[in-house]
C-alpha cells in the first residue's frame, strides 16, 4: 500500500499540472494518509468511490491482475469501517457485494455485466443510473432535442445559461472490445452531447459549472423518461482529445469551454445503482 500511495502522490502532481488545478493533488494527498487516520465521513465516501471504480473494472473483459490493488484497498477500507463500528450498512453491504463480484470475475474470467430490457425497473423517479453499455440503434434526433429543451428549463444563476450544445452523432457504432472504459463507450454510443458555456458571460468561479449541473440533471431525467440511457463524462478534465482539439473540430472560438459531455443511447445494462447514504446521516438543522 505504501508503494501505491507514493505512486498516487506523483500522479496527483502530474494531473494537477495537466488540468491547472490543485484538486488532483489534494485528492491523492488525502488518500495517501494511513487509513486509520481517515476522518469518518471521508472513509465512507472513499468506500463508495473505490467500490464504484472496482465495479466498473469487472465489467470489462477479464485481464490477469487488473484492479487487484484497488480490490485490496477497498478491503482495507471496509476493514477499517468494521473496526470503527460505524452504522453505514447500506454502503458496506454494497461494497462487499462488489468484492464478491470481483472474485467471480477472476474465477469465471467473464465480464460481470447484467443485461436486460427494462433497465429502469424498480428505480425511484429521481434515480438515474449511469449507463455504460449501449444497444445497437440510434434514437431519433427529436428525442435529443427534447432532452436539451428540458435542460433549458432548469434554473440558472442570473438566468444566463450561456450554453451552446454540440451533438456528435455516431453513425458507425463500434462494439469491438466493448467494456466500461471511456474509449469503448465513446465508440459504441450513438450520441455524444457537448455542453459548452461562454466564459465571457461568467465572472464567478463556479457559477457556470453549477448551471451546467442543473441543466444536465433535467437532461438526464428527461432521457430516462424517454427510455434512453445516459452517462455524464466530466469533459472539463477528461475530454479524450482535449479542449483545443474539440473546439477546432466543432468550429468554436476560444471563449467557449466544454464543462460536460453526456453520452446518450439505448441502454442494455441493468445497473445496480450504488446506495445513497441515509439522508438523516448527512443533514443537520442549525437554529440561528
Coordinates of C-alpha atoms in Angstrom, one line a residue:
X1 CA 0.0 0.0 0.0
X2 CA 2.9 2.3 0.7
X3 CA 4.1 2.0 -2.9
X4 CA 0.6 2.8 -4.2
X5 CA 0.5 5.9 -2.0
X6 CA 3.8 7.1 -3.5
X7 CA 2.5 6.5 -7.0
X8 CA -0.7 8.3 -6.1
X9 CA 1.3 11.4 -5.0
X10 CA 3.2 11.6 -8.2
X11 CA 0.0 11.1 -10.2
X12 CA -1.6 13.9 -8.3
X13 CA 1.3 16.2 -9.2
X14 CA 1.2 15.3 -12.8
X15 CA -2.6 15.6 -13.1
X16 CA -2.7 18.9 -11.3
X17 CA -0.2 20.3 -13.8
X18 CA -2.2 19.0 -16.8
X19 CA -5.6 20.3 -15.7
X20 CA -4.4 23.5 -14.0
X21 CA -6.0 22.7 -10.6
X22 CA -4.7 21.5 -7.3
X23 CA -7.7 19.2 -6.8
X24 CA -6.0 16.1 -8.2
X25 CA -3.1 16.6 -5.8
X26 CA -5.4 17.2 -2.9
X27 CA -7.3 14.1 -3.8
X28 CA -4.1 12.0 -3.8
X29 CA -2.7 13.6 -0.7
X30 CA -5.9 12.8 1.3
X31 CA -5.8 9.2 0.2
X32 CA -2.0 8.9 1.0
X33 CA -2.7 9.1 4.7
X34 CA -2.7 6.0 6.8
X35 CA -6.3 4.6 6.5
X36 CA -6.6 4.7 10.3
X37 CA -6.3 8.5 10.1
X38 CA -9.1 8.9 7.6
X39 CA -12.0 11.0 9.0
X40 CA -15.2 9.0 9.3
X41 CA -17.2 10.7 6.5
X42 CA -14.2 10.7 4.2
X43 CA -13.8 7.0 4.9
X44 CA -17.5 6.3 3.9
X45 CA -17.3 8.4 0.7
X46 CA -14.0 6.8 -0.2
X47 CA -15.5 3.3 0.1
X48 CA -18.3 4.3 -2.2
X49 CA -15.9 5.7 -4.8
X50 CA -13.5 2.8 -4.7
X51 CA -16.3 0.2 -4.9
X52 CA -17.8 2.1 -7.9
X53 CA -14.4 2.0 -9.7
X54 CA -14.0 -1.7 -8.9
X55 CA -17.5 -2.4 -10.2
X56 CA -16.6 -0.7 -13.5
X57 CA -13.4 -2.7 -13.7
X58 CA -15.2 -6.1 -13.6
X59 CA -17.5 -5.0 -16.4
X60 CA -14.5 -5.0 -18.7
X61 CA -13.1 -8.2 -20.4
X62 CA -11.0 -10.1 -18.0
X63 CA -7.3 -9.4 -17.8
X64 CA -5.0 -11.0 -15.2
X65 CA -4.1 -8.8 -12.3
X66 CA -6.4 -5.9 -13.3
X67 CA -7.7 -3.9 -10.4
X68 CA -6.0 -6.1 -7.8
X69 CA -4.6 -3.2 -5.9
X70 CA -8.0 -1.5 -5.9
X71 CA -9.6 -4.6 -4.6
X72 CA -7.1 -4.8 -1.7
X73 CA -7.5 -1.1 -0.9
X74 CA -11.3 -1.5 -0.8
X75 CA -11.0 -4.5 1.5
X76 CA -8.7 -2.4 3.8
X77 CA -11.2 0.4 3.8
X78 CA -14.0 -1.9 4.8
X79 CA -11.9 -3.5 7.5
X80 CA -11.3 0.0 9.0
X81 CA -15.1 0.7 8.8
X82 CA -15.7 -2.5 10.7
X83 CA -13.1 -1.6 13.4
X84 CA -14.9 1.7 14.0
X85 CA -18.3 0.1 14.2
X86 CA -19.9 2.8 12.2
X87 CA -23.5 2.3 11.1
X88 CA -23.4 2.6 7.3
X89 CA -24.7 -0.8 6.5
X90 CA -26.2 0.3 3.2
X91 CA -22.8 1.3 1.9
X92 CA -20.8 -1.6 3.4
X93 CA -23.2 -4.3 2.1
X94 CA -23.0 -3.0 -1.4
X95 CA -19.2 -2.7 -1.3
X96 CA -18.9 -6.3 0.0
X97 CA -21.1 -7.3 -3.0
X98 CA -18.6 -5.7 -5.3
X99 CA -15.7 -7.6 -3.7
X100 CA -17.6 -10.8 -4.3
X101 CA -18.3 -9.8 -7.9
X102 CA -14.5 -9.2 -8.3
X103 CA -13.8 -12.8 -7.1
X104 CA -16.4 -14.2 -9.6
X105 CA -14.8 -12.1 -12.3
X106 CA -11.3 -13.5 -11.6
X107 CA -12.7 -17.1 -11.4
X108 CA -15.0 -17.1 -14.4
X109 CA -12.9 -14.7 -16.4
X110 CA -16.1 -13.1 -17.9
X111 CA -17.5 -9.6 -17.8
X112 CA -19.8 -9.1 -14.8
X113 CA -22.5 -7.1 -16.7
X114 CA -26.2 -7.7 -16.2
X115 CA -28.2 -7.4 -19.4
X116 CA -31.9 -6.8 -19.8
X117 CA -34.7 -4.8 -21.4
X118 CA -36.2 -2.9 -18.5
X119 CA -33.1 -1.2 -17.2
X120 CA -35.1 1.3 -15.1
X121 CA -37.4 -1.2 -13.4
X122 CA -38.0 -0.5 -9.7
X123 CA -35.8 2.6 -9.7
X124 CA -37.3 5.6 -7.8
X125 CA -38.5 8.5 -10.0
X126 CA -35.4 10.7 -9.4
X127 CA -32.8 7.8 -9.6
X128 CA -30.9 8.0 -12.9
X129 CA -28.3 5.2 -13.4
X130 CA -25.1 5.8 -15.3
X131 CA -25.3 3.6 -18.4
X132 CA -22.0 2.4 -19.9
X133 CA -23.3 -0.2 -22.4
X134 CA -25.5 0.5 -25.4
X135 CA -27.7 -1.4 -27.7
X136 CA -27.3 -1.1 -31.4
X137 CA -29.5 1.6 -32.8
X138 CA -29.9 5.4 -32.9
X139 CA -32.7 7.2 -31.1
X140 CA -34.4 9.9 -33.2
X141 CA -32.8 13.3 -33.1
X142 CA -36.1 14.7 -31.9
X143 CA -35.6 12.9 -28.5
X144 CA -32.2 14.5 -28.1
X145 CA -33.9 17.9 -28.7
X146 CA -36.5 17.1 -26.1
X147 CA -33.7 16.4 -23.6
X148 CA -31.9 19.6 -24.4
X149 CA -35.2 21.6 -24.2
X150 CA -35.7 20.1 -20.7
X151 CA -32.2 21.2 -19.7
X152 CA -33.0 24.7 -20.7
X153 CA -35.9 24.7 -18.3
X154 CA -33.5 24.3 -15.3
X155 CA -32.8 27.3 -13.0
X156 CA -29.6 29.1 -13.6
X157 CA -27.7 31.9 -11.9
X158 CA -28.9 35.3 -13.2
X159 CA -30.8 33.2 -15.8
X160 CA -27.7 33.3 -18.1
X161 CA -27.5 29.8 -19.4
X162 CA -24.8 30.9 -21.9
X163 CA -24.6 27.4 -23.4
X164 CA -24.0 26.1 -26.9
X165 CA -24.8 22.4 -27.4
X166 CA -22.9 20.4 -30.0
X167 CA -24.2 16.9 -30.6
X168 CA -21.8 14.4 -32.3
X169 CA -23.9 11.7 -33.9
X170 CA -22.1 8.3 -34.3
X171 CA -23.3 6.6 -37.4
X172 CA -20.9 3.8 -37.0
X173 CA -21.3 2.2 -33.6
X174 CA -18.3 0.0 -32.8
X175 CA -18.8 -2.7 -30.2
X176 CA -15.3 -4.3 -30.6
X177 CA -13.7 -4.7 -27.2
X178 CA -16.8 -3.5 -25.5
X179 CA -16.2 -2.6 -21.9
X180 CA -16.7 0.1 -19.2
X181 CA -13.7 2.1 -20.4
X182 CA -14.4 5.6 -21.8
X183 CA -12.9 4.8 -25.2
X184 CA -15.2 1.8 -25.8
X185 CA -18.2 3.8 -24.5
X186 CA -17.5 6.7 -26.9
X187 CA -17.1 4.2 -29.8
X188 CA -20.5 2.5 -29.1
X189 CA -22.7 5.4 -28.0
X190 CA -24.9 6.8 -30.8
X191 CA -24.8 10.4 -29.4
X192 CA -22.3 12.5 -27.6
X193 CA -23.7 15.8 -26.3
X194 CA -21.1 18.5 -25.7
X195 CA -22.3 21.3 -23.3
X196 CA -20.2 24.4 -23.8
X197 CA -20.5 27.7 -22.0
X198 CA -19.3 31.1 -22.9
X199 CA -16.7 32.1 -20.3
X200 CA -17.2 35.8 -21.1
X201 CA -20.7 35.6 -19.6
X202 CA -19.5 34.5 -16.1
X203 CA -17.4 36.5 -13.7
X204 CA -17.9 34.0 -10.9
X205 CA -15.6 31.0 -10.3
X206 CA -18.1 28.2 -10.1
X207 CA -21.4 29.6 -11.4
X208 CA -21.1 28.2 -15.0
X209 CA -20.4 24.7 -13.8
X210 CA -23.3 24.8 -11.3
X211 CA -25.6 25.9 -14.1
X212 CA -24.3 23.1 -16.3
X213 CA -25.1 20.6 -13.5
X214 CA -28.7 21.8 -13.2
X215 CA -29.0 21.7 -17.0
X216 CA -27.6 18.2 -17.0
X217 CA -30.0 16.9 -14.3
X218 CA -33.0 18.0 -16.2
X219 CA -31.5 16.5 -19.4
X220 CA -30.8 13.0 -17.9
X221 CA -34.2 12.9 -16.1
X222 CA -36.0 13.6 -19.5
X223 CA -33.8 11.0 -21.2
X224 CA -34.8 8.4 -18.6
X225 CA -38.4 9.3 -19.1
X226 CA -38.0 8.6 -22.8
X227 CA -36.4 5.3 -22.1
X228 CA -32.9 6.5 -23.0
X229 CA -29.7 5.8 -21.1
X230 CA -27.1 8.5 -20.3
X231 CA -23.6 8.7 -18.9
X232 CA -22.1 12.0 -17.8
X233 CA -18.4 12.4 -18.6
X234 CA -16.6 15.3 -16.9
X235 CA -15.2 16.8 -20.0
X236 CA -13.5 19.8 -18.3
X237 CA -10.8 17.4 -17.2
X238 CA -11.3 14.2 -19.2
X239 CA -12.0 15.1 -22.8
X240 CA -10.4 12.3 -24.9
X241 CA -8.7 14.8 -27.2
X242 CA -8.6 17.9 -25.0
X243 CA -10.4 21.3 -25.2
X244 CA -8.4 22.7 -28.1
X245 CA -9.0 19.7 -30.4
X246 CA -12.7 19.7 -29.9
X247 CA -13.1 23.5 -30.2
X248 CA -11.3 23.3 -33.6
X249 CA -13.3 20.3 -34.7
X250 CA -16.6 21.9 -33.7
X251 CA -15.7 25.3 -35.0
X252 CA -15.9 27.2 -31.7
X253 CA -14.0 30.3 -30.7
X254 CA -11.7 30.4 -27.7
X255 CA -14.3 31.8 -25.3
X256 CA -16.2 28.6 -25.2
X257 CA -15.3 25.9 -22.7
X258 CA -16.8 22.4 -22.5
X259 CA -17.9 21.6 -19.0
X260 CA -19.6 18.3 -19.6
X261 CA -20.3 15.7 -22.2
X262 CA -23.3 13.3 -22.0
X263 CA -23.4 10.1 -23.8
X264 CA -26.9 9.1 -24.9
X265 CA -28.3 5.9 -26.4
X266 CA -30.5 2.9 -25.9
X267 CA -29.4 1.2 -22.7
X268 CA -28.7 -2.6 -22.5
X269 CA -27.2 -2.8 -19.0
X270 CA -29.3 -3.2 -15.8
X271 CA -27.3 -1.1 -13.4
X272 CA -27.1 -1.9 -9.7
X273 CA -27.3 1.7 -8.7
X274 CA -24.9 2.4 -5.8
X275 CA -26.6 3.2 -2.5
X276 CA -27.0 6.7 -1.1
X277 CA -26.1 7.4 2.5
X278 CA -29.2 7.6 4.6
X279 CA -30.4 11.2 4.4
X280 CA -30.6 11.8 8.2
X281 CA -26.8 11.0 8.4
X282 CA -25.8 13.9 6.2
X283 CA -28.3 16.5 7.4
X284 CA -28.0 18.9 10.3
X285 CA -30.5 21.7 11.1
X286 CA -29.0 24.7 12.8
X287 CA -31.2 27.0 14.7
X288 CA -30.0 30.6 14.3

